[in-house]
Every structure is written in structure tokens, then in C-alpha cells.
Amino acid sequence: MSTAQQPEKKGQQKRTVAELVEYIQALTTEIQELYCLDAIPWVVGYSGGKDSTATLQLIWNAIAGLPPEKRTKPIHVITTDTLVENPIVSVWVRNSLEQMKVAAKEQGMPLYAHLLYPAVKDTFWVNLIGKGYPAPRNRMRWCTERLKIKPTDGFIREVIQANGEVILVLGTRKAESIKRAITMAKHREWRIRDHINTNPNRPNSLIYLPIEDWSTDEVWIYLNQWQNPWGYSNKDLFAMYRGATADNECPLVVDTSTPSCGDSRFGCWVCTIVNKDKSMEAMIQNDEEKEWMQPLLDIRNELDIRDDRDKRDFRRIWGEVQLFERNVDGKISVEPIHGPYTKYWREYWLRRLLEAEKQIRSTAPENMRDITLISIEEMSEIRRIWLEEKHEFDDSLPRIYQEVTGEKFQDPRPGADQNLLGRDEWAVLEEICAGDAMHLELMAKLLSTEYQFRKKSKRIGIYDSLEKCFDTSSRSPEEAIKNARLKRDLREAASQGDIAKIREKVKQLSLGDAVDEGEAESEQPVTWASLKFKK
């Protein structure tokens, strides 16, 4: 008898195919009993991958086995499109959801498919190109919360508000990774019965994990031997995973040395958390018809530079210089924490993205030529951020868009084109500032801030806003970093109670830099007026 081995955990007990069949029958009964137990609606997480497909298929087949009069409780199937998903997988998921809607209606299933999106202000490109957030890293993983968690959490909250409670059905498996197994083991503290935990992050919700103990091969056996109830091809899913594996093979695992296509990871094509996008690389390598995705891979690899400090501001996104101790080969240095991408690089990434979109639309297969890498709504929000938050009133986005696409940018935001300052004024300011980048930034911020308050009925807060411009942009990078170091030394001296050092550092700070030692040591008080009208 053939066996379905579980190589993910050495020493784990093997389950024969016959035992798997028996286990699935028992699981089907469990699902039916749980469904009929109460009126709490279910929300099934579906990503289009093997685990979520197997989970949804289990739920669908179990509920389909109930009499129609017992199928009263709604089952919501939710998928979050981050807008930067692997294009092949994204199309696969969207088509699958549409087929689910048709099949559910035909079969009388209380199942409702929902495709969720992040809010425009939370999308990947609005944050990276608009605000300048650097490409995500493990220590700064800003993308997951905005792109995946918030849309899903918002939908779940709505279901809870409407019904009081909800049961989340997830395809999480302990065998996926060591990290996942550890996380799931911690969650067993909240276990109330087999496969069910309370949700510590969301009151009034339970988490149901029907395949938590399955191996990768058991998932594939189930998908290949049991027909997909909404009419989608599990064999095509298998082929997609096989195409995303470097060796183009996806065999059943018979020993621990045999590779499995369970290692194929589909996700965001821009992901820089992983070292390489192995799935997209394999797709391009294994199939000439997928070579059109090469521009996406090129952008992703260009973003994935471990040391990108030359592309980023020396200040944090709120304009403050923050220092940290850096240890390189035992040599400790105090350096600034670099912040968002500079104006040049934000404009660069926008241009690269639009060029890639233009190229793909001319080389991709017919069914992919309407691909959108960045939407008009996202570009409108990026334009707003550049104008209002970055104070870059040269308004470069419409110009870049027209240069790349040959079309005029049609901004859907009301009044977006009614700007008093523009490219001509920016050019004059650049000439006046004569290459002094910080002077240009300060003047641009002051002018833009004044213009923004000019449009308001009340100008409350204008002085605070103008003061902030001086606080963040009145010093050169060298002076700002030096000032931050002095403040850091002052805090250390204060914590140590070193009065002499405190006095020394205070003299060097802010006003002390503007006068010479003779004036600093004189008995005359130093004020802004004395500096401004100094002979």
C-alpha cells in the first residue's frame, strides 16, 4: 500500500492513504457537526494556494453533504489582493472566486466569495513611492499589516458587529515551517476542543484549523484524488506549483531526500523579506511564455539592496536625526538611522514601475495585457503626498507619467490641478538656492506651508508648522548629525551626573554653534535677536 510520508518532522508517525481517507471522513463529520451546532457565521481564508484550497474543499464537500434545509449559516470566503501579488497567481485567484460564486448558486451552497483590497493610503506603492518607506526588511516589515492584516481584520470586525461572533477557518499547518509550528504550539494555550482555539487578537472569534496536522503530501493527495467542488482544476494548481519549483518537478515525497513542490512560495512579487523570489524565477526559467514577467523580477531585485543608505534621507520620516550604535567587524560607530527614499529615488521608482507596466502590456499574453502595476488612484495619492506632505510643489508626477506613457495624467481628485506654485517656480527656487539642497528644501517647505494655510478659512497652527520647517530643514546634513551627536552626549552626561560635561555640551548645542567662543563665554546673554542683528 502506498504511503503519504511527512518529511517535515522527523520521527513523525506516517499515515497510510487508507488511514487518510478514514481521517477525512471523520473530519467531514466534525465539520458538519460544528456547522450545525450554532448560528455563528464562518469566514474561510482563501489564498488560492494548496493549503487554503484543501481547507475550503473540505468545508465545501462537508456542507454539501448536509440536507438543504440545514445549510442556513453563511460561509464567507475571503481573499486579500495586496495589488502586488504574483500576476499569475492573482489571475488564478480572481477566476477561482468568480467560479465559486457561480457554483455556490447552482449547488444551493450558503457560500459567499469576497475579494478584499488594502485602502489606497495603505498600498505598497503609496507607502514606498509616495512616503518613501524603504523596501521592507524583517526589522521593518511595514507591508504585512497594511496590505494583508487590515483588510482582513476590517471584514471580520464587520461580521462580528453584525452577528456578535465569528469562526475563522484557516489552512494553517504545523508542517509548513518550524516557525509556524512554534507559533501554533503557543496558541494551544487557547484551545477549547480539537482543532479549535479562541482568538487572542480578536474577541468574540474562534479559529478552526481542520488540516493543522496534515503533511504537504497529504494535502496533494487530497487535492489530486478528490474533485474540486466548485469546478476549478486542482491539477492546474499542481502544475502551477511545479512550474514555480526550480527543478520543475513536484513528486510525491517517498523519503526525506526527495524534493517537494510544497516549498514553492507564492506571494507579493515585490517581496524583499525573502532573499530571492524563487517561485517567479522558476516560472520564468521553466516556461518561455512567462518570460514577460522578467521586468517585475528586475524591479524586485533592484529594490532588494541590503545597503541602500545612499538612496535614503539622513533623517527619519518625521525630520529628526536619530542615531544608533553600529558594530561592523567589532568596530563600533555611532551613525544616523536613515529614513525614507529621497525625492530623486522616489521619482526613479515611479518611472521604473511605469516603464515595466508599459513593457509588459506589449509582451504579455493577450489575457494579461490589461495588467495594472500601479493604479490611477494610487498615483493620485502619491501626488498628494509629494505636494502636501513632502512640499515638492514642482509636481513631477504628471510629467513623469506623460513622459513614460505618452498620455496626460487624469487625476480623479477634485481640484488636484489647481496649484499656485509649479515647475517654473521650482526652477527659479533651484537657481536661487544655487545647489544648496537643504536651503532649497527649507524654502520649498516654507512656501508650500504658507500656501496650504492660505487656502484655509482659519490659519490656526501656521506658526507651529513654520517652526517645524526650521526644526527639520535649517541645518546641513553634517550640522544636523553633529547636533544629534551633541544631544546624545548630553543625555549620556546627564544620566551619569557629569556636570562639567553637561556644561560643555550645552555650549556646543544650537545657539552655541552660531557664535564664537569669545561671545559664548561673555556675560552678554545670547538671544535670537542678538544673533539676527549682530554687526
Coordinates of N, CA, C and O in Angstrom, one line a residue, residues 446 449-450 453 459-471:
L446 N 8.6 76.2 3.4 CA 8.0 77.4 3.9 C 7.0 78.0 2.9 O 5.9 78.3 3.3
T449 N 4.0 75.5 2.9 CA 3.2 75.6 4.1 C 2.3 76.8 4.1 O 1.1 76.8 4.5
E450 N 2.9 78.0 3.7 CA 2.2 79.2 3.7 C 1.0 79.1 2.7 O -0.1 79.5 3.0
F453 N -1.9 77.0 4.1 CA -2.7 77.7 5.1 C -3.5 78.8 4.5 O -4.5 79.2 5.0
R459 N -6.2 80.2 10.1 CA -4.8 79.9 10.0 C -4.2 79.4 11.3 O -3.0 79.6 11.5
I460 N -5.0 78.8 12.1 CA -4.5 78.4 13.4 C -3.5 77.3 13.2 O -3.7 76.3 12.4
G461 N -2.4 77.4 13.8 CA -1.3 76.4 13.7 C -0.2 76.7 12.7 O 0.7 75.9 12.6
I462 N -0.4 77.8 12.0 CA 0.6 78.1 10.9 C 2.0 78.3 11.5 O 3.0 77.9 10.9
Y463 N 2.1 79.0 12.7 CA 3.4 79.2 13.3 C 4.1 78.0 13.7 O 5.3 77.8 13.6
D464 N 3.3 77.0 14.3 CA 3.9 75.7 14.6 C 4.4 75.0 13.4 O 5.5 74.4 13.5
S465 N 3.7 75.1 12.3 CA 4.1 74.4 11.1 C 5.3 75.0 10.5 O 6.2 74.3 10.0
L466 N 5.4 76.3 10.5 CA 6.6 77.0 10.0 C 7.8 76.7 10.9 O 8.9 76.5 10.4
E467 N 7.6 76.7 12.2 CA 8.7 76.3 13.1 C 9.2 74.9 12.8 O 10.4 74.7 12.9
K468 N 8.3 74.0 12.5 CA 8.7 72.6 12.2 C 9.6 72.6 11.0 O 10.5 71.8 10.9
C469 N 9.3 73.5 10.0 CA 10.1 73.5 8.8 C 11.6 73.9 9.2 O 12.5 73.3 8.7
F470 N 11.7 74.9 10.1 CA 13.1 75.2 10.5 C 13.7 74.1 11.3 O 14.9 73.9 11.2
D471 N 12.9 73.5 12.2 CA 13.5 72.4 13.0 C 14.1 71.3 12.2 O 15.1 70.6 12.6

